[in-house]
Coordinates of C-alpha atoms and ligand atoms in Angstrom, one line a residue:
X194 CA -45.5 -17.6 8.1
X195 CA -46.4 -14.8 10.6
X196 CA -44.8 -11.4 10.3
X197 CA -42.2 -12.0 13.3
X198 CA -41.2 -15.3 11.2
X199 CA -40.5 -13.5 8.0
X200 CA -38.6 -10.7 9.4
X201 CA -36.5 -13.8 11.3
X202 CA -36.0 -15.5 7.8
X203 CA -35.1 -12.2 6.1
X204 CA -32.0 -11.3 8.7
X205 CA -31.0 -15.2 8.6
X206 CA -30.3 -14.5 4.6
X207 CA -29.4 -11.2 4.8
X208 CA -26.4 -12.4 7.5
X209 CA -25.1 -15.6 5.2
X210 CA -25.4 -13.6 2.2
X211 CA -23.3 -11.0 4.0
X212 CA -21.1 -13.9 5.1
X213 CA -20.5 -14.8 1.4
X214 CA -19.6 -11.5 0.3
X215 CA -17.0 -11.0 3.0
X216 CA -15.1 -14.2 1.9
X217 CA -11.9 -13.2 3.2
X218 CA -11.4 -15.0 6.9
X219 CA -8.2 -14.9 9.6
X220 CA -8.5 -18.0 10.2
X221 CA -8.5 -19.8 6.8
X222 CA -5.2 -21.1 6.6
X223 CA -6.1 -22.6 10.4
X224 CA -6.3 -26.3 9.7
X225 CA -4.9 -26.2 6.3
X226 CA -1.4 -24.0 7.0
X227 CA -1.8 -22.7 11.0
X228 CA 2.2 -21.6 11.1
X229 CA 1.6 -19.3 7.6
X230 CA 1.0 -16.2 10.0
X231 CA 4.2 -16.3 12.1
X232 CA 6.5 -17.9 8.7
X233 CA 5.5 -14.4 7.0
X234 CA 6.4 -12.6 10.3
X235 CA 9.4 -14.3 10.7
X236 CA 11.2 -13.6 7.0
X237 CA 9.3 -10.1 7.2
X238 CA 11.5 -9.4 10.8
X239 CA 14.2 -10.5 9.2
X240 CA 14.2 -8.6 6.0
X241 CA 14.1 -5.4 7.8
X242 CA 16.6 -6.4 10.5
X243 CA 18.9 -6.4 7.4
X244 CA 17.5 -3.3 6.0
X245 CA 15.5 -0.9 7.9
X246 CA 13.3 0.4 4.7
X247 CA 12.2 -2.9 3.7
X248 CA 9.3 -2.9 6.2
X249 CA 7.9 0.3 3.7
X250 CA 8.7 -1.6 0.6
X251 CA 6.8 -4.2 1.6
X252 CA 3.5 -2.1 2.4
X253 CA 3.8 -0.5 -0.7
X254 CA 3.8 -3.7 -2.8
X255 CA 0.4 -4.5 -1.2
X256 CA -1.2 -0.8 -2.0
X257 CA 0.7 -1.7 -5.7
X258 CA -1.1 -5.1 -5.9
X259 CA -4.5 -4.4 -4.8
X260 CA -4.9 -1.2 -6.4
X261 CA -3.9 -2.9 -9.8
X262 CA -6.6 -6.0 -10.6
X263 CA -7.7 -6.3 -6.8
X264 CA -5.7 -7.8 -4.2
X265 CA -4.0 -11.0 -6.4
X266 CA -0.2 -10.8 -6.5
X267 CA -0.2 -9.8 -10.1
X268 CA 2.2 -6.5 -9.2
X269 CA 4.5 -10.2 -8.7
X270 CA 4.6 -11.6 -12.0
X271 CA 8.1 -11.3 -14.1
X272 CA 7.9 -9.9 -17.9
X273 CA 9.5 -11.8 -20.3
X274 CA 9.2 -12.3 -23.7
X275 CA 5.9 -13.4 -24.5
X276 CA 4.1 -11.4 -21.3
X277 CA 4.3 -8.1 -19.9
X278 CA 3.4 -7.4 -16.7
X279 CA 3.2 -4.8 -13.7
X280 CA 6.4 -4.1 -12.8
X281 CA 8.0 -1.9 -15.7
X282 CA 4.5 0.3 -15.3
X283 CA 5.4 4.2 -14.9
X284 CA 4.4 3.7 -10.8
X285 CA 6.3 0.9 -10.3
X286 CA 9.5 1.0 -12.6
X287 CA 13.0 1.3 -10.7
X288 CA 10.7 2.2 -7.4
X289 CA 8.6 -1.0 -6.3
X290 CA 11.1 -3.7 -4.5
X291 CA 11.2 -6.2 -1.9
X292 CA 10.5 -8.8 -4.7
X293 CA 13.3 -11.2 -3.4
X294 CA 12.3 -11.2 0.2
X295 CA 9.0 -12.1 -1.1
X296 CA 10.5 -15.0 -2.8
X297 CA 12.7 -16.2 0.3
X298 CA 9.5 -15.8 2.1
X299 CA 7.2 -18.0 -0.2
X300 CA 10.1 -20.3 -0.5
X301 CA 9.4 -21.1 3.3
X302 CA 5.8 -21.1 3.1
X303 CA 6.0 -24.1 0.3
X304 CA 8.4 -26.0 2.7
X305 CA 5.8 -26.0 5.1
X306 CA 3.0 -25.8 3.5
X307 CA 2.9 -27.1 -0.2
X308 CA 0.7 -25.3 -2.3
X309 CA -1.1 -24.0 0.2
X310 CA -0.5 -20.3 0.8
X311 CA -1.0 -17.9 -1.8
X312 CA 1.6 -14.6 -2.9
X313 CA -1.6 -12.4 -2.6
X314 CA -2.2 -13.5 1.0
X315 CA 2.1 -13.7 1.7
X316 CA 1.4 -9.7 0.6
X317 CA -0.5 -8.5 2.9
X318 CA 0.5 -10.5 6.1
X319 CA 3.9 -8.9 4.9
X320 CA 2.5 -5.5 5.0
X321 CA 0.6 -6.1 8.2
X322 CA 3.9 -7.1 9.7
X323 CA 5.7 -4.7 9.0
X324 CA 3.6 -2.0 10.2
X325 CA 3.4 -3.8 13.6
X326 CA 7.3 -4.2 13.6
X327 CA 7.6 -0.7 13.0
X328 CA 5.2 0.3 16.1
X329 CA 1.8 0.5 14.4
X330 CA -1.2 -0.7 14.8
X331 CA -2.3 -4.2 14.3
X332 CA -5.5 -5.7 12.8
X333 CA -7.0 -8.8 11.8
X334 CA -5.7 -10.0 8.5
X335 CA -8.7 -11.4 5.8
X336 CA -7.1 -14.1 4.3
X337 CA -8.1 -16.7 1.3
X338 CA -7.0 -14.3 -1.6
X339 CA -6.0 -16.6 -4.8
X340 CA -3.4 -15.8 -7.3
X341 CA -3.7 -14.1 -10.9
X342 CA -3.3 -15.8 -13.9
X343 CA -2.6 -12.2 -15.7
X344 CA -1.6 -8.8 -15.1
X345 CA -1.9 -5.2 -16.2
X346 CA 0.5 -2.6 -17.2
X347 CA -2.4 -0.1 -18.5
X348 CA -4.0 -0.3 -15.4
X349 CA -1.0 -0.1 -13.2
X350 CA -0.3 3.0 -16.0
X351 CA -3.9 4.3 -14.6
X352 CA -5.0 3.3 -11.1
X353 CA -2.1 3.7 -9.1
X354 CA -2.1 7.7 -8.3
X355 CA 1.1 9.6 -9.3
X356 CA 2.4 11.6 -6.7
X357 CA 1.6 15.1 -8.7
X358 CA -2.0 14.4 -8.2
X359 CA -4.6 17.4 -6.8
X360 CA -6.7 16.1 -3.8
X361 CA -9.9 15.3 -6.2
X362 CA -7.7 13.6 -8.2
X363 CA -6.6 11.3 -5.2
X364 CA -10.5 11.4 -3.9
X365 CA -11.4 10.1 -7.6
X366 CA -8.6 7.7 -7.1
X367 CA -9.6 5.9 -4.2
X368 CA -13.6 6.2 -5.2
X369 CA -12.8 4.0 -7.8
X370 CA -11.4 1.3 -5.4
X371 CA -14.1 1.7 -3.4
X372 CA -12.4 3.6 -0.7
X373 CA -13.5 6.8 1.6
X374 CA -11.9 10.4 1.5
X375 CA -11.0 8.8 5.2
X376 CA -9.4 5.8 4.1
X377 CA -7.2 8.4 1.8
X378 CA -6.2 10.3 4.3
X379 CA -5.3 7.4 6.7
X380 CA -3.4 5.4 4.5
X381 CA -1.5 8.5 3.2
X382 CA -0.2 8.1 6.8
X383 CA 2.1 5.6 5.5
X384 CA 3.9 8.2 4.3
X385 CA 5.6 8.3 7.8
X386 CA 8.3 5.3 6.6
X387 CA 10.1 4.8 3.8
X388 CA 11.6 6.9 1.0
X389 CA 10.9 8.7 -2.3
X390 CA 13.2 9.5 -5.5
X391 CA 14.2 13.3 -6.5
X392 CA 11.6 12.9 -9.6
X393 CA 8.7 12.0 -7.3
X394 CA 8.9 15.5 -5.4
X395 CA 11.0 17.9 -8.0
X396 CA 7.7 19.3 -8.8
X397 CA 7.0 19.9 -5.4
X398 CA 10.5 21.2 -4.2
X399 CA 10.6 23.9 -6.8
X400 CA 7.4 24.5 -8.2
X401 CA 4.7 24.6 -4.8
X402 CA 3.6 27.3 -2.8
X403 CA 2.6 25.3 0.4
X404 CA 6.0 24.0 1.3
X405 CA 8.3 25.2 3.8
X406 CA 11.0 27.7 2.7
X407 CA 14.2 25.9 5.1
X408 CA 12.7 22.7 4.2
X409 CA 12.6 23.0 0.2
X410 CA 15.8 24.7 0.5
X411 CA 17.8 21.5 2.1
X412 CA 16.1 19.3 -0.3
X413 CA 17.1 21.3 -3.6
X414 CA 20.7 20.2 -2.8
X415 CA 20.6 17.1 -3.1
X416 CA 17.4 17.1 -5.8
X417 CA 18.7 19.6 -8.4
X418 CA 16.3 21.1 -11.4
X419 CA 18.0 18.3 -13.6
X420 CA 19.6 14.7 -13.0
X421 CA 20.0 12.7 -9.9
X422 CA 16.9 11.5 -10.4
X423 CA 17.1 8.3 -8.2
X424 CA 18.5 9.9 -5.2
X425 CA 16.1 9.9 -2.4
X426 CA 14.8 11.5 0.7
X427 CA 12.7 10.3 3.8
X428 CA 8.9 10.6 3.5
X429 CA 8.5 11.6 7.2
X430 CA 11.6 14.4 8.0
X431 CA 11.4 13.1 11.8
X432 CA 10.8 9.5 12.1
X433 CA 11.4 7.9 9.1
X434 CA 11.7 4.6 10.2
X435 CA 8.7 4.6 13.0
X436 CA 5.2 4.3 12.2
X437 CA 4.0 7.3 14.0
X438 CA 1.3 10.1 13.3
X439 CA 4.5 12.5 12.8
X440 CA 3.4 12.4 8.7
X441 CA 0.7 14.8 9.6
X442 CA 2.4 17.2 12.0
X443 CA 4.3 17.5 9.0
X444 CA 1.9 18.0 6.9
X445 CA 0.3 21.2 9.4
X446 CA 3.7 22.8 9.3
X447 CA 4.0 22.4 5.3
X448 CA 7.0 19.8 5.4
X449 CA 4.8 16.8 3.0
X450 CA 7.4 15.7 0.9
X451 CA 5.3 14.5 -2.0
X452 CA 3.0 17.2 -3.7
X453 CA 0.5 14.7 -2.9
X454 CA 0.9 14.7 0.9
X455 CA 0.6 18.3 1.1
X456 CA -2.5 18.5 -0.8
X457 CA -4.6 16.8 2.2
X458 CA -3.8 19.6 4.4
X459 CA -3.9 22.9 1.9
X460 CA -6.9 24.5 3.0
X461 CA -9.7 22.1 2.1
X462 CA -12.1 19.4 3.2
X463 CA -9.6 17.0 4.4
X464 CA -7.6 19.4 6.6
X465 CA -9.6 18.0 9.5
X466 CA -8.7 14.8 9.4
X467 CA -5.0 15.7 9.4
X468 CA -5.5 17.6 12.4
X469 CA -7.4 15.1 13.9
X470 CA -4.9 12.6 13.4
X471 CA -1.5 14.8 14.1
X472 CA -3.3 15.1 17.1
X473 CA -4.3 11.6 18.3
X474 CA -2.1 8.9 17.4
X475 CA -4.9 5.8 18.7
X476 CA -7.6 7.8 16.0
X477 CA -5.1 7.8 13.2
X478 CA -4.0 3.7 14.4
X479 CA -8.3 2.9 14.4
X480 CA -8.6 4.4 10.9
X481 CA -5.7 3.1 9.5
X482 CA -5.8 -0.5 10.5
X483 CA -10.2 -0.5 9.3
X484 CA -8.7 0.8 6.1
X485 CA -6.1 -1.4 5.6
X486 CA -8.5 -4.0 5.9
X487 CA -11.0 -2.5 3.1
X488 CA -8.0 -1.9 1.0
X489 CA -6.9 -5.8 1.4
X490 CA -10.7 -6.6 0.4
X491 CA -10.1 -5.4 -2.8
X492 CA -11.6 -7.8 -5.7
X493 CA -9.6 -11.0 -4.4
X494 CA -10.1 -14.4 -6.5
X495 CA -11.2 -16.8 -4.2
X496 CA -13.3 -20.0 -4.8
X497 CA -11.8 -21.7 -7.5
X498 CA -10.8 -18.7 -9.4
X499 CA -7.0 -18.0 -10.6
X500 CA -4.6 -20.2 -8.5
X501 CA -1.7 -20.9 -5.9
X502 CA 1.5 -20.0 -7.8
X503 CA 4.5 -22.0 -6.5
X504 CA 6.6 -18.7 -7.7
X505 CA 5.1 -15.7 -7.2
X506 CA 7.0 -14.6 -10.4
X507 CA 5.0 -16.9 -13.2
X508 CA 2.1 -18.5 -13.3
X509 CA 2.2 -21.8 -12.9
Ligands
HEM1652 C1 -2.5 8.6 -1.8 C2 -1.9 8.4 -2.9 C3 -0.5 7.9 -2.9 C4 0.5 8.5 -3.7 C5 0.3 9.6 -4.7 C6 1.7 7.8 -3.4 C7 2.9 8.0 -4.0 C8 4.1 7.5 -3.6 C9 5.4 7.8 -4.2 C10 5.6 8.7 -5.4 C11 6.4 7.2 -3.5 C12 7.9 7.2 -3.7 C13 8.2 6.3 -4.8 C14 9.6 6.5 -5.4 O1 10.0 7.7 -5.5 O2 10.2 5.5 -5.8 C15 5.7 6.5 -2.4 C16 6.3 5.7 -1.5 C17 5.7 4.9 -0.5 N1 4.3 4.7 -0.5 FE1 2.9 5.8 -1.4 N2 1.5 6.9 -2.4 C18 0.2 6.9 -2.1 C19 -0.5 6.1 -1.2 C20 0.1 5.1 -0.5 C21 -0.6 4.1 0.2 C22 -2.1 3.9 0.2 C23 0.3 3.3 0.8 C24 0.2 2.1 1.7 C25 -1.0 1.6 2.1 C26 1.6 3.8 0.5 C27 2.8 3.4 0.9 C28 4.1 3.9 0.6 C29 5.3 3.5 1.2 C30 5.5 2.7 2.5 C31 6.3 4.2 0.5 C32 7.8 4.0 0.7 C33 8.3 2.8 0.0 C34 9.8 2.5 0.1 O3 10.5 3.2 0.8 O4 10.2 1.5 -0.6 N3 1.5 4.9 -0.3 N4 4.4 6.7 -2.5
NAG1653 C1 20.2 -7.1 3.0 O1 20.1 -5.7 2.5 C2 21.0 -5.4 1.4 C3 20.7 -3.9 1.1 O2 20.9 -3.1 2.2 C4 20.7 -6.3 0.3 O3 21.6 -6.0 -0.8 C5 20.9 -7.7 0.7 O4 20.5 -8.5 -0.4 C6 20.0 -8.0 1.8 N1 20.3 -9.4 2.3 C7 19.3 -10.3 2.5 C8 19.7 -11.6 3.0 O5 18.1 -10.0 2.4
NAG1654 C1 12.3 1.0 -16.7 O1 13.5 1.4 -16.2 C2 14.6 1.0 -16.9 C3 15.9 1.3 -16.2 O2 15.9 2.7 -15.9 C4 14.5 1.6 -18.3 O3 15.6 1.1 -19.1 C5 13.2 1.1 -18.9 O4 13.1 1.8 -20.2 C6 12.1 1.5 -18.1 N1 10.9 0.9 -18.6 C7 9.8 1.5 -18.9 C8 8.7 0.8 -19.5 O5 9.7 2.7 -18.7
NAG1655 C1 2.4 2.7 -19.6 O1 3.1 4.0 -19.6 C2 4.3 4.0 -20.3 C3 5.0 5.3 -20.1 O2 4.1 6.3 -20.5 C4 4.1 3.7 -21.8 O3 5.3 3.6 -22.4 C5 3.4 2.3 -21.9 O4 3.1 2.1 -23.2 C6 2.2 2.3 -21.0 N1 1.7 0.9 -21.1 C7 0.4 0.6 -21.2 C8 0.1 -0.8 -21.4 O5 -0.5 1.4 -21.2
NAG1656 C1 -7.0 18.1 -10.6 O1 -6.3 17.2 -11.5 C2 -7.1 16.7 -12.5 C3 -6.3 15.6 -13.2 O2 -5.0 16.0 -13.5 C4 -7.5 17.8 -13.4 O3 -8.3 17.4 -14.5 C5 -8.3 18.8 -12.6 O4 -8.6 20.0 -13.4 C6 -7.5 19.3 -11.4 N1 -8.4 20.0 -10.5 C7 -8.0 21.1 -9.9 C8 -9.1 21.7 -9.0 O5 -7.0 21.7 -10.1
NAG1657 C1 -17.0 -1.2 -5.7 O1 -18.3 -1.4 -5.3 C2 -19.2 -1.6 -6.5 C3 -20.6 -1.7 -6.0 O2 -20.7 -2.5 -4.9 C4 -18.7 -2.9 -7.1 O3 -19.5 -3.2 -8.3 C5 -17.2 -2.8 -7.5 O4 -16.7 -4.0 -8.1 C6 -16.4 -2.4 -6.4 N1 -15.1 -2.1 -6.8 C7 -14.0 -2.5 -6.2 C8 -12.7 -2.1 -6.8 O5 -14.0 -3.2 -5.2
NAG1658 C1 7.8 24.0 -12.6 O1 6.8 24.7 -13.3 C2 7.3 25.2 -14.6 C3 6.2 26.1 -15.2 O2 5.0 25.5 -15.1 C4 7.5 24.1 -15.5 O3 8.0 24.4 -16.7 C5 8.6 23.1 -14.8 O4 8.8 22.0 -15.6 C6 8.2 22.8 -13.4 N1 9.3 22.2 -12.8 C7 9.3 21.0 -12.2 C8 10.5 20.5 -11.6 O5 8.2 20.3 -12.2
NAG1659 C1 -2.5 24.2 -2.5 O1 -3.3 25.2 -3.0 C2 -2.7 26.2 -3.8 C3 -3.7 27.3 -4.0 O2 -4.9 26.8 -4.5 C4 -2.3 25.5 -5.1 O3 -1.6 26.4 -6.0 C5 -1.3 24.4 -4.8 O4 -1.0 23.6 -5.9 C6 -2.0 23.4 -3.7 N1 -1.1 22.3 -3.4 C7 0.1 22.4 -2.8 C8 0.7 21.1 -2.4 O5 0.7 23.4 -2.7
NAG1660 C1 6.1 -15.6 -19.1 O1 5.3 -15.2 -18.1 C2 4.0 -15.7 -18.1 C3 3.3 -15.1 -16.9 O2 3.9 -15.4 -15.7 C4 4.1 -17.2 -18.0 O3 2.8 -17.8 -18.1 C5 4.9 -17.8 -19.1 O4 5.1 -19.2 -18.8 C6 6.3 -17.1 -19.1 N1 7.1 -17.6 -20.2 C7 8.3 -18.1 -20.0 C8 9.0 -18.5 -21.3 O5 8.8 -18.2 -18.9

């Protein structure tokens, strides 16, 4: 073989072995399930026709799911007697939701389509959905994610950041997924819908430096030092139900509601980025959208590994 030859045959493996690694595909419910895209969409509409914030719940369950045993649906999974799951986990207890429109959703895929689509994959065309319905950006969904047979509360305990975290904690955080300082700081940008409890930004409201005065103030009244611990506020002050870049014009004038937020624009490395993106909607859509995609890469069982639950609350 001459040199030309070997360098040929060396690219030629080095593509299908990149092909195998990246074994998530758009297109791999075409033949087997082609309507699974616009079912999803469909019940996803729907939900938040009926209730704005579902569109936010819905993302979150993804980040919830992939950060916790890769992207498999085993944030899903009920506890019961004999099995504890995800869902009572410090991150997720009395916050996570959306669990029955999940279930209406997956109800509709196995009319269709018995057997055939999985809750990983239902997750995060939800999350996709939502964002578009919303007015975000779009991408290309990798699909061919298998279901769990098992789940983890002491990693949900662990890998899931809690909203008091410093910004090398968050960094660490998202390392150990696998994802950028970048990624962190675009995905944070979901941060521009939905809502948080009085105990996720108490801390914050009382106790933080960087934070407007007015702002802190109007939040205390509702959020006291004690009690009313479920009562919630929008992440994003201005658009709370739009997937904008307002979550980091926020952020520049010190209105982040999560001690969290605030910490990628407090006078350090990722100040930049916040700028950049408060600035430019179409950068922050570009980094958003890539990272979404890495963060829906994470650890999926495909091949033959785990399954495709009927119920995405017990394994079959
Ligand atoms: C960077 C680290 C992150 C931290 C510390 C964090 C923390 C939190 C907290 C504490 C809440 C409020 C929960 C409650 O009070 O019940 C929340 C809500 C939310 N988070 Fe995050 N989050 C992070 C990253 C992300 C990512 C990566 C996404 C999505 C890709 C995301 C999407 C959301 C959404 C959409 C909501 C609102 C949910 C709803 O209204 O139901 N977050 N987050
Ligand atoms: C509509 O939203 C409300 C909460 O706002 C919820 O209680 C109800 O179950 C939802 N209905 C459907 C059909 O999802
Ligand atoms: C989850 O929340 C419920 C209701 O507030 C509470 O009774 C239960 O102890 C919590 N579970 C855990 C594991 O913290
Ligand atoms: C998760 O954290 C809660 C609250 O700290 C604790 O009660 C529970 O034992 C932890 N579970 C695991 C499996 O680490
Ligand atoms: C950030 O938080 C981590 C974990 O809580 C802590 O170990 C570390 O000392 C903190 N770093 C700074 C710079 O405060
Ligand atoms: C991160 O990448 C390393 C090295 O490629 C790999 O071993 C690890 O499984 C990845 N972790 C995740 C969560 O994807
Ligand atoms: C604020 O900080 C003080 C002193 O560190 C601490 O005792 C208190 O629990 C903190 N308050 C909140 C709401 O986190
Ligand atoms: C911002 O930096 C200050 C000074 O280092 C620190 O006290 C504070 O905890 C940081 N974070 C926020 C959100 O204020
Ligand atoms: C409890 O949940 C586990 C995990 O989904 C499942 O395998 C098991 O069948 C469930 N047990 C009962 C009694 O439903």
């Amino acid at each position: 073989m001459n040199r030309c030859n070997s360098l040929l045959l060396i690219l030629v493996v080095a593509a299908a072995s990149l092909e195998a690694n990246a074994k998530l595909s758009s297109k791999y419910y075409s033949s087997t399930c082609p309507q699974a895209s616009s079912i999803v969409k469909e019940g996803t509409i729907a939900a938040i026709k009926n209730e704005t914030r579902m569109g936010a719940s819905l993302l979150r369950l993804h980040f919830h799911d992939c950060f916790v045993l890769g992207c498999d649906a085993s944030i899903l999974l009920d506890d019961n007697a004999t099995f504890i799951g995800e869902k009572t986990a410090v991150p997720n207890n009395n916050s996570v939701r959306g669990f029955n429109v999940v279930d209406d959703i997956k109800a509709k895929l196995e009319k269709a389509c018995p057997g055939v689509v999985s809750c990983a994959d239902t997750l995060a065309l939800a999350a996709h959905h939502s964002v578009v319905y919303l007015g975000g950006p779009s991408w290309k969904v990798g699909l061919g994610r298998r279901d769990s047979l098992t789940a983890s509360r002491a990693l949900a305990n662990t890998s899931i950041p809690p909203p008091t975290s410093n910004l090398s904690a968050l960094i660490t955080s998202f390392a150990a997924q696998n994802l950028s300082v970048k990624d962190l700081v675009a995905l944070s940008g979901s941060h521009t819908i939905g809502l948080a409890r009085c105990t996720s930004f108490r801390g914050r409201i009382y106790n933080d430096s960087n934070i407007h005065s007015s702002f802190a103030t109007s939040l205390q009244s509702n959020c006291p030092r004690s009690g009313n611990d479920n009562v919630l506020a929008n992440l994003d002050l201005q658009t709370p139900t739009h997937f904008d870049d307002l979550y980091y014009n926020n952020l520049l004038n010190k209105k982040g509601l999560l001690h969290s937020d605030q910490e990628l624009f407090n006078g350090s490395s990722t100040d930049n980025l916040v700028k950049k993106y408060a600035a430019n909607t179409a950068a922050f859509f570009n980094a958003f959208a890539k990272a979404m995609v890495k963060m829906g890469k994470i650890n999926p069982l495909t091949g033959s590994a785990g399954q495709i639950r009927k119920n995405c609350r017990k394994v079959d």
